[in-house]
Short mmCIF file of C-alpha atoms and ligand atoms in Angstrom, two decimals:
data_model
loop_
_atom_site.label_atom_id
_atom_site.label_comp_id
_atom_site.label_asym_id
_atom_site.label_seq_id
_atom_site.Cartn_x
_atom_site.Cartn_y
_atom_site.Cartn_z
CA MET A 1029 2.56 9.67 22.18
CA MET A 1030 2.86 8.42 18.65
CA PRO A 1031 6.13 6.56 18.05
CA ALA A 1032 8.51 8.27 15.66
CA PHE A 1033 8.54 7.09 12.07
CA SER A 1034 11.50 7.59 9.81
CA PRO A 1035 12.86 6.24 6.51
CA LEU A 1036 14.45 2.81 6.48
CA GLY A 1037 17.34 3.68 4.21
CA GLU A 1038 18.09 4.67 0.67
CA GLU A 1039 18.55 2.96 -2.66
CA VAL A 1040 19.40 3.93 -6.20
CA VAL A 1041 16.71 3.13 -8.78
CA PRO A 1042 16.44 3.63 -12.54
CA LEU A 1043 14.38 6.70 -13.41
CA GLY A 1044 11.73 4.48 -15.03
CA GLN A 1045 11.04 2.92 -11.63
CA SER A 1046 11.19 6.11 -9.62
CA PHE A 1047 7.67 7.46 -10.11
CA GLY A 1048 6.02 8.23 -6.76
CA ARG A 1049 9.26 7.79 -4.82
CA TYR A 1050 10.82 10.44 -2.57
CA LEU A 1051 14.34 11.70 -3.30
CA SER A 1052 16.76 11.06 -0.46
CA GLU A 1053 19.32 13.60 -1.65
CA ASP A 1054 19.39 16.89 -3.50
CA VAL A 1055 19.76 16.42 -7.24
CA ALA A 1056 22.01 18.80 -9.16
CA ALA A 1057 21.42 19.68 -12.80
CA ALA A 1058 23.59 17.51 -15.04
CA LEU A 1059 23.15 19.79 -18.04
CA ASP A 1060 22.51 23.38 -18.88
CA SER A 1061 18.87 23.83 -19.73
CA PRO A 1062 18.25 24.63 -22.49
CA PRO A 1063 21.44 22.80 -23.49
CA PHE A 1064 22.11 25.21 -26.40
CA ASP A 1065 20.81 28.56 -27.64
CA ASN A 1066 17.75 27.76 -29.73
CA SER A 1067 14.92 29.50 -31.46
CA ALA A 1068 11.59 29.93 -29.69
CA MET A 1069 9.79 30.56 -33.00
CA ASP A 1070 9.73 29.69 -36.68
CA GLY A 1071 11.47 32.49 -38.60
CA TYR A 1072 14.95 33.71 -39.45
CA ALA A 1073 18.09 33.92 -37.33
CA VAL A 1074 19.78 37.28 -37.86
CA ARG A 1075 22.30 39.71 -36.42
CA ALA A 1076 20.18 42.19 -34.48
CA GLU A 1077 22.31 45.12 -35.68
CA ASP A 1078 21.56 44.21 -39.33
CA VAL A 1079 17.82 44.60 -38.79
CA ALA A 1080 17.87 47.46 -36.26
CA GLY A 1081 16.37 49.86 -38.79
CA ALA A 1082 13.78 47.47 -40.25
CA GLY A 1083 10.12 48.47 -40.42
CA GLY A 1084 7.08 48.07 -42.66
CA ALA A 1085 8.14 51.14 -44.69
CA SER A 1086 11.86 50.34 -44.50
CA PRO A 1087 12.35 46.61 -45.07
CA VAL A 1088 15.89 45.24 -44.71
CA ARG A 1089 16.87 42.66 -47.34
CA LEU A 1090 19.20 39.92 -46.20
CA ALA A 1091 20.74 37.12 -48.26
CA LEU A 1092 19.37 33.75 -47.17
CA ARG A 1093 22.09 31.30 -46.11
CA GLY A 1094 21.28 27.86 -44.90
CA GLU A 1095 18.73 26.50 -42.50
CA SER A 1096 18.58 25.20 -38.93
CA ARG A 1097 15.89 22.75 -37.87
CA ALA A 1098 15.41 20.83 -34.62
CA GLY A 1099 17.52 17.69 -34.84
CA GLY A 1100 19.07 18.72 -38.19
CA PRO A 1101 22.73 19.35 -39.02
CA LEU A 1102 24.28 22.22 -37.07
CA PRO A 1103 24.09 25.49 -39.04
CA SER A 1104 27.29 27.24 -40.09
CA ALA A 1105 28.20 30.64 -38.62
CA LEU A 1106 26.10 33.56 -39.82
CA GLU A 1107 27.89 36.16 -41.96
CA PRO A 1108 26.90 39.83 -41.62
CA ALA A 1109 23.93 40.90 -43.76
CA THR A 1110 22.63 37.35 -44.09
CA ALA A 1111 19.80 35.41 -42.47
CA CYS A 1112 19.42 31.72 -41.69
CA ARG A 1113 16.02 30.03 -41.96
CA ILE A 1114 15.26 28.64 -38.50
CA PHE A 1115 12.53 26.57 -36.85
CA THR A 1116 11.36 26.22 -33.25
CA GLY A 1117 13.83 24.33 -31.06
CA ALA A 1118 16.62 24.51 -33.65
CA PRO A 1119 20.13 25.62 -32.63
CA MET A 1120 21.05 29.25 -33.31
CA PRO A 1121 23.95 29.69 -35.74
CA ASP A 1122 27.08 31.29 -34.25
CA GLY A 1123 27.05 35.00 -34.92
CA ALA A 1124 23.24 35.28 -34.88
CA ASP A 1125 21.80 37.00 -31.81
CA ALA A 1126 18.10 37.43 -32.65
CA VAL A 1127 15.22 35.74 -34.43
CA VAL A 1128 12.75 37.53 -36.64
CA ILE A 1129 9.44 35.68 -36.68
CA GLN A 1130 8.20 34.44 -40.01
CA GLU A 1131 5.14 36.74 -39.84
CA ASP A 1132 7.45 39.80 -39.87
CA THR A 1133 9.22 38.79 -43.08
CA GLU A 1134 8.64 38.36 -46.79
CA ARG A 1135 10.48 35.72 -48.77
CA LEU A 1136 11.95 36.96 -52.03
CA GLY A 1137 13.71 34.04 -53.73
CA ASP A 1138 17.11 33.68 -52.11
CA GLU A 1139 16.58 36.81 -50.05
CA VAL A 1140 14.35 37.65 -47.16
CA ALA A 1141 12.87 41.09 -46.46
CA VAL A 1142 12.71 41.83 -42.73
CA LEU A 1143 9.78 44.11 -41.85
CA GLU A 1144 10.39 44.48 -38.12
CA ALA A 1145 13.47 45.07 -35.96
CA SER A 1146 14.44 42.32 -33.53
CA PRO A 1147 16.65 43.31 -30.59
CA PRO A 1148 19.46 41.04 -29.33
CA GLY A 1149 18.13 37.93 -27.61
CA LYS A 1150 14.66 38.22 -29.12
CA HIS A 1151 12.85 34.86 -29.55
CA ILE A 1152 15.94 33.00 -28.38
CA ARG A 1153 15.83 30.43 -25.59
CA ALA A 1154 19.32 31.03 -24.29
CA ARG A 1155 21.53 28.20 -23.14
CA ALA A 1156 21.22 27.71 -19.34
CA SER A 1157 18.46 30.33 -19.07
CA ASP A 1158 16.30 27.84 -17.11
CA VAL A 1159 19.04 26.16 -15.11
CA SER A 1160 22.83 25.87 -15.19
CA ALA A 1161 24.63 22.55 -14.87
CA GLY A 1162 25.52 22.02 -11.22
CA ALA A 1163 22.66 24.10 -9.81
CA THR A 1164 20.22 22.38 -7.44
CA LEU A 1165 17.40 20.93 -9.47
CA LEU A 1166 15.35 19.13 -6.80
CA ARG A 1167 15.66 18.89 -3.04
CA ALA A 1168 15.76 15.80 -0.86
CA GLY A 1169 12.22 14.89 0.16
CA ALA A 1170 10.68 15.90 -3.18
CA ARG A 1171 8.25 13.29 -4.47
CA ILE A 1172 8.89 12.31 -8.06
CA TRP A 1173 5.66 13.18 -9.77
CA HIS A 1174 4.95 14.10 -13.40
CA GLY A 1175 6.85 17.39 -13.45
CA GLU A 1176 9.83 16.06 -11.51
CA LEU A 1177 10.00 12.97 -13.72
CA GLY A 1178 10.02 15.09 -16.88
CA LEU A 1179 12.66 17.38 -15.44
CA LEU A 1180 14.96 14.50 -14.46
CA ALA A 1181 14.50 12.81 -17.84
CA SER A 1182 15.20 16.09 -19.66
CA GLN A 1183 18.48 16.23 -17.73
CA ASN A 1184 19.42 12.77 -18.96
CA ILE A 1185 19.53 11.59 -15.34
CA GLU A 1186 19.15 7.83 -15.54
CA ARG A 1187 19.20 6.90 -11.86
CA VAL A 1188 18.08 8.60 -8.68
CA ARG A 1189 18.71 7.97 -5.01
CA VAL A 1190 15.40 7.55 -3.17
CA TYR A 1191 14.20 6.35 0.22
CA LYS A 1192 13.43 2.67 0.43
CA ARG A 1193 9.83 1.59 0.17
CA PRO A 1194 8.73 0.00 3.44
CA ARG A 1195 7.11 -3.41 3.05
CA VAL A 1196 3.86 -3.28 4.97
CA ALA A 1197 2.20 -6.54 6.05
CA LEU A 1198 -1.59 -6.55 6.23
CA LEU A 1199 -2.93 -9.10 8.67
CA SER A 1200 -6.70 -9.46 8.78
CA THR A 1201 -8.25 -11.37 11.66
CA GLY A 1202 -11.66 -12.98 11.89
CA ASP A 1203 -13.20 -16.45 11.58
CA GLU A 1204 -15.86 -14.95 9.33
CA LEU A 1205 -13.48 -13.71 6.62
CA ARG A 1206 -13.32 -15.32 3.17
CA GLU A 1207 -11.39 -14.45 0.04
CA LEU A 1208 -13.03 -12.71 -2.87
CA GLY A 1209 -14.95 -15.20 -5.02
CA ALA A 1210 -15.29 -17.82 -2.28
CA ALA A 1211 -18.60 -19.61 -1.70
CA LEU A 1212 -19.96 -17.62 1.25
CA GLU A 1213 -21.49 -20.02 3.76
CA PRO A 1214 -23.97 -18.42 6.14
CA GLY A 1215 -22.21 -16.24 8.67
CA THR A 1216 -19.20 -15.49 6.50
CA ILE A 1217 -18.22 -12.30 4.68
CA VAL A 1218 -15.61 -11.28 2.15
CA ASN A 1219 -12.38 -9.89 3.57
CA SER A 1220 -13.04 -6.62 1.76
CA ASN A 1221 -10.59 -4.64 3.90
CA VAL A 1222 -7.56 -6.42 2.59
CA TYR A 1223 -8.38 -5.34 -0.99
CA VAL A 1224 -9.02 -1.76 0.04
CA LEU A 1225 -5.98 -1.42 2.30
CA THR A 1226 -3.72 -3.06 -0.28
CA GLU A 1227 -4.62 -0.30 -2.74
CA MET A 1228 -4.36 2.43 -0.12
CA LEU A 1229 -0.84 1.22 0.64
CA ARG A 1230 0.10 0.98 -3.02
CA GLU A 1231 -1.17 4.49 -3.66
CA LEU A 1232 0.97 5.85 -0.84
CA GLY A 1233 4.03 4.30 -2.39
CA VAL A 1234 4.80 1.52 0.09
CA THR A 1235 4.85 -2.17 -0.85
CA PRO A 1236 1.75 -3.99 0.40
CA VAL A 1237 2.20 -7.52 1.70
CA PRO A 1238 -1.33 -8.92 2.13
CA LEU A 1239 -1.33 -12.05 4.29
CA PRO A 1240 -4.02 -14.72 4.59
CA ALA A 1241 -6.61 -13.81 7.22
CA ALA A 1242 -5.93 -15.33 10.63
CA PRO A 1243 -8.79 -17.05 12.45
CA ASP A 1244 -9.90 -15.80 15.86
CA SER A 1245 -7.62 -17.83 18.08
CA LEU A 1246 -4.64 -16.75 20.12
CA PRO A 1247 -2.14 -19.27 18.69
CA ALA A 1248 -3.22 -18.55 15.10
CA ILE A 1249 -2.94 -14.78 15.49
CA LYS A 1250 0.34 -15.09 17.39
CA SER A 1251 1.99 -17.18 14.70
CA ALA A 1252 0.57 -15.00 11.92
CA LEU A 1253 1.97 -11.95 13.72
CA GLU A 1254 5.39 -13.57 13.96
CA GLU A 1255 5.31 -14.20 10.23
CA ALA A 1256 4.06 -10.67 9.54
CA LEU A 1257 7.04 -9.27 11.43
CA ASP A 1258 9.21 -10.21 8.44
CA ALA A 1259 7.89 -7.00 6.89
CA ASP A 1260 9.05 -3.50 7.88
CA VAL A 1261 5.65 -2.49 9.25
CA VAL A 1262 2.73 -4.64 10.40
CA ILE A 1263 -0.88 -3.55 10.22
CA THR A 1264 -3.39 -5.84 11.88
CA MET A 1265 -7.08 -5.43 11.15
CA GLY A 1266 -9.88 -6.32 13.51
CA GLY A 1267 -9.91 -8.13 16.82
CA VAL A 1268 -8.89 -5.06 18.80
CA SER A 1269 -12.22 -4.45 20.53
CA VAL A 1270 -13.01 -5.93 23.93
CA GLY A 1271 -15.10 -8.90 22.80
CA GLU A 1272 -14.31 -12.45 23.87
CA TYR A 1273 -13.07 -13.31 20.39
CA ASP A 1274 -10.78 -10.32 20.12
CA PHE A 1275 -7.36 -11.87 20.51
CA VAL A 1276 -5.15 -9.21 19.00
CA HIS A 1277 -4.36 -7.62 22.40
CA GLU A 1278 -3.36 -10.96 23.82
CA ALA A 1279 -1.40 -11.95 20.73
CA PHE A 1280 0.55 -8.65 20.90
CA ALA A 1281 1.37 -9.41 24.54
CA ALA A 1282 2.32 -13.01 23.75
CA VAL A 1283 4.75 -11.87 21.05
CA GLY A 1284 6.10 -9.10 23.29
CA ILE A 1285 4.63 -6.16 21.40
CA GLU A 1286 3.77 -3.33 23.79
CA PRO A 1287 1.47 -0.71 22.35
CA SER A 1288 1.92 2.89 23.45
CA PHE A 1289 -1.85 3.25 23.23
CA TRP A 1290 -4.94 1.23 22.32
CA LYS A 1291 -7.57 3.85 21.86
CA VAL A 1292 -7.99 7.16 20.09
CA ARG A 1293 -10.78 9.66 20.61
CA ILE A 1294 -12.09 9.67 17.07
CA LYS A 1295 -15.21 8.34 15.45
CA PRO A 1296 -15.19 6.01 13.63
CA GLY A 1297 -12.23 4.06 14.85
CA LYS A 1298 -11.91 4.15 18.61
CA PRO A 1299 -9.85 0.97 19.04
CA LEU A 1300 -6.44 1.53 17.51
CA ALA A 1301 -3.02 0.37 18.65
CA PHE A 1302 0.40 1.81 17.91
CA ALA A 1303 3.41 -0.21 18.98
CA ARG A 1304 6.98 -0.96 18.10
CA TYR A 1305 8.58 -4.36 18.07
CA ASP A 1306 12.30 -4.53 17.56
CA GLY A 1307 12.07 -1.04 16.08
CA LYS A 1308 9.27 -2.04 13.68
CA PRO A 1309 5.98 -0.21 13.82
CA VAL A 1310 3.04 -2.48 14.56
CA ILE A 1311 -0.34 -0.85 14.13
CA GLY A 1312 -3.69 -2.37 14.98
CA ILE A 1313 -6.67 -0.85 13.21
CA PRO A 1314 -10.34 -1.74 13.69
CA GLY A 1315 -11.89 -4.38 11.44
CA ASN A 1316 -14.97 -2.39 10.69
CA PRO A 1317 -14.53 -1.40 7.03
CA ILE A 1318 -15.32 2.28 7.48
CA SER A 1319 -13.22 2.58 10.62
CA ALA A 1320 -10.39 0.76 8.90
CA MET A 1321 -10.36 3.15 5.93
CA VAL A 1322 -10.79 6.30 7.97
CA THR A 1323 -8.23 5.50 10.65
CA PHE A 1324 -5.78 4.41 7.99
CA GLU A 1325 -6.24 7.65 6.08
CA VAL A 1326 -6.04 10.11 8.96
CA LEU A 1327 -3.70 8.33 11.38
CA VAL A 1328 -1.69 5.62 9.64
CA ALA A 1329 -1.02 7.15 6.20
CA PRO A 1330 0.91 10.17 7.60
CA CYS A 1331 3.18 7.78 9.56
CA LEU A 1332 3.88 5.77 6.42
CA ARG A 1333 4.55 8.95 4.45
CA LYS A 1334 7.18 9.84 7.04
CA MET A 1335 8.75 6.43 6.50
CA LEU A 1336 8.71 7.13 2.76
CA GLY A 1337 10.68 10.32 3.39
CA ASP A 1338 7.88 12.82 2.87
CA PRO A 1339 8.77 16.03 4.76
CA GLN A 1340 5.11 17.12 4.59
CA PRO A 1341 3.26 13.93 5.46
CA HIS A 1342 0.02 15.47 6.72
CA PRO A 1343 -2.84 16.22 4.34
CA GLN A 1344 -4.21 19.71 4.86
CA PRO A 1345 -7.96 20.22 5.22
CA VAL A 1346 -9.68 22.92 3.22
CA PRO A 1347 -12.76 24.82 4.39
CA ALA A 1348 -16.10 23.78 2.92
CA ARG A 1349 -19.74 24.62 3.66
CA LEU A 1350 -22.16 21.96 4.78
CA THR A 1351 -25.23 21.72 2.54
CA GLY A 1352 -27.35 20.20 5.30
CA GLY A 1353 -27.52 20.08 9.08
CA TYR A 1354 -26.16 17.26 11.20
CA ARG A 1355 -26.86 16.21 14.78
CA ARG A 1356 -24.44 14.11 16.73
CA ARG A 1357 -23.36 13.03 20.15
CA PRO A 1358 -20.46 15.28 21.15
CA GLY A 1359 -17.29 13.90 22.74
CA ARG A 1360 -15.12 12.58 19.95
CA VAL A 1361 -13.80 14.16 16.78
CA GLU A 1362 -15.86 12.65 14.00
CA ILE A 1363 -14.57 12.00 10.52
CA ALA A 1364 -17.71 11.99 8.40
CA ARG A 1365 -17.97 10.92 4.79
CA GLY A 1366 -19.08 13.53 2.30
CA ILE A 1367 -19.39 14.45 -1.32
CA ALA A 1368 -17.75 17.76 -2.16
CA THR A 1369 -18.66 19.88 -5.14
CA ARG A 1370 -17.70 23.35 -6.26
CA GLU A 1371 -20.19 26.14 -6.53
CA GLY A 1372 -18.71 29.46 -7.60
CA ASP A 1373 -16.04 30.31 -5.05
CA ASP A 1374 -17.44 27.89 -2.50
CA LEU A 1375 -16.64 24.32 -1.79
CA LEU A 1376 -19.85 22.58 -0.72
CA VAL A 1377 -19.96 19.30 1.08
CA THR A 1378 -22.94 16.98 1.51
CA LEU A 1379 -22.61 14.33 4.19
CA THR A 1380 -23.66 10.90 3.00
CA SER A 1381 -26.91 9.79 4.61
CA GLN A 1382 -25.46 6.78 6.42
CA GLN A 1383 -22.73 7.74 8.84
CA GLY A 1384 -22.75 4.42 10.70
CA SER A 1385 -19.32 2.92 10.83
CA GLY A 1386 -20.34 -0.36 9.18
CA SER A 1387 -22.01 1.00 6.10
CA LEU A 1388 -19.82 0.43 3.04
CA PRO A 1389 -22.42 1.70 0.53
CA SER A 1390 -22.07 5.07 2.28
CA PHE A 1391 -18.52 5.23 0.96
CA ALA A 1392 -19.45 5.03 -2.72
CA GLY A 1393 -18.67 8.30 -4.49
CA VAL A 1394 -17.12 9.84 -1.38
CA ASN A 1395 -14.46 12.42 -2.21
CA ALA A 1396 -14.28 14.23 1.12
CA LEU A 1397 -13.65 13.36 4.73
CA VAL A 1398 -15.22 16.00 6.92
CA VAL A 1399 -13.65 16.71 10.29
CA LEU A 1400 -16.37 17.51 12.82
CA PRO A 1401 -15.09 19.03 16.08
CA ALA A 1402 -15.46 16.93 19.24
CA ASP A 1403 -17.55 19.45 21.17
CA LYS A 1404 -20.22 20.14 18.54
CA ALA A 1405 -23.62 18.51 18.97
CA GLU A 1406 -25.28 20.23 16.06
CA LEU A 1407 -24.04 21.53 12.76
CA HIS A 1408 -26.18 23.82 10.65
CA PRO A 1409 -26.57 24.11 6.89
CA GLY A 1410 -24.01 26.60 5.55
CA GLU A 1411 -21.61 26.02 8.45
CA ARG A 1412 -17.93 25.87 7.57
CA VAL A 1413 -16.16 22.61 8.22
CA ASP A 1414 -12.64 21.34 7.65
CA THR A 1415 -12.60 18.93 4.75
CA LEU A 1416 -9.94 16.57 3.52
CA LEU A 1417 -10.32 16.04 -0.20
CA TRP A 1418 -10.02 12.38 -0.87
CA GLY A 1419 -10.04 9.77 -3.59
CA ALA A 1420 -10.92 11.12 -7.00
CA GLY A 1421 -11.09 14.72 -5.75
CA LEU A 1422 -13.40 17.34 -7.24
CA ARG A 1423 -14.96 16.46 -10.57
CA GLY A 1424 -17.63 17.89 -12.82
CA VAL A 1425 -19.37 17.05 -16.10
CA SER A 1426 -18.16 20.20 -17.85
CA SER A 1427 -15.59 22.90 -17.31
CA PHE A 1428 -14.25 26.27 -18.31
CA PHE A 1429 -11.97 24.48 -20.76
CA ASP A 1430 -15.01 23.28 -22.77
CA THR A 1431 -15.55 26.90 -23.76
CA LEU A 1432 -12.09 27.32 -25.27
CA GLU A 1433 -12.70 26.34 -28.85
P1 AMP B 1212 -13.65 -6.57 14.70
O1 AMP B 1212 -12.82 -5.32 14.70
O2 AMP B 1212 -12.84 -7.81 14.47
O3 AMP B 1212 -14.48 -6.65 15.94
O4 AMP B 1212 -14.62 -6.46 13.49
C1 AMP B 1212 -15.61 -5.46 13.43
C2 AMP B 1212 -16.52 -5.68 12.25
O5 AMP B 1212 -15.79 -5.55 11.06
C3 AMP B 1212 -17.14 -7.04 12.19
O6 AMP B 1212 -18.46 -6.90 11.66
C4 AMP B 1212 -16.28 -7.82 11.25
O7 AMP B 1212 -16.96 -8.87 10.62
C5 AMP B 1212 -15.89 -6.75 10.26
N1 AMP B 1212 -14.57 -7.02 9.72
C6 AMP B 1212 -13.46 -7.33 10.42
N2 AMP B 1212 -12.43 -7.53 9.62
C7 AMP B 1212 -12.87 -7.33 8.36
C8 AMP B 1212 -12.25 -7.39 7.08
N3 AMP B 1212 -10.95 -7.68 6.96
N4 AMP B 1212 -13.00 -7.11 6.00
C9 AMP B 1212 -14.31 -6.80 6.15
N5 AMP B 1212 -14.94 -6.72 7.32
C10 AMP B 1212 -14.24 -7.00 8.42
MG1 MG B 1213 -13.21 -9.80 14.52
#
């Protein structure tokens, strides 16, 4: 059983720092939107009854009085049988109840001839027609993304209450690990996982706390774990297999962390530990770079999204068709790397040639994780598979929009 994950608490943040956060309470509209009746077009504000009989053969001449432009002085009230020059977004004068678009008029000195009737309300964006002050604007659990940010800003809402961002410690383990840019003596490798996982965490919206890699020794891993437990969540990487230099199990036990499980039936990524220590989630993922990324994405990220307050933390796969066949040993669900493209109404996915769990080059350009069922030994070209779109998503060199000139 996976331990439960839930938000750590709430805080109020300025709107400018709220992007990507999840609201922890419903937000009510502070203002009517639009805040005042305004014109949707460039033209003339009129009384609809004055122009009711207007037509190409029966123009109605109105005396031109004043002007209303967006951000300009407020127009005075409109007298009967007059028109006010008006521009898009400008406030409607009192007394006016319709706009005649510029194209349906002819300017004659200080008069305007109206060539088309305009019924009440025409071309007016009425006050509160989108939302009334006090109405629910956004619900708790909504992630503040571009649209939500614009909406909140348009409402002059300066601060929002959001769930706290968990601080997530990343503890790599391995004598062989070196920092980026280090001189790599024989037998050593760059701790590439910490750079990848740091960005995966940042993208989710949690605060990454990358720690120096711990060497493969019980005391070193134990004390690094104790330090990591300052954070709200601890993710250890590597050292969870059954080799003689895999001390993460023992270090967990020495600290008093009791995992609810150590293994999951997926490929890549069999060794995986979920535990709680003093209420804090402690998660051990494999060190293998592919396993680390894949297990993080499919198993760890949804837990962190729950902690962020996301009511829909699980990514949903979409069906795609395999372009080639694939043979495998059945038994575990396999998360294969693929490149998805669109062809007509179909989503096609090509598995990358190297599916070994150590091969980082096989991750370049990957935009799909393909979920292969545990019991299948052979998949055929054209077969439908569940696909999680990932990373940069679907892209192409040209699009429908290129044709809109
Ligand atoms: P482990 O899970 O510690 O047995 O490591 C499995 C494989 O992943 C080994 O080849 C390690 O060298 C490699 N590895 C472990 N941790 C990292 C890391 N942080 N970055 C890159 N490779 C790693
Ligand atoms: Mg190791």
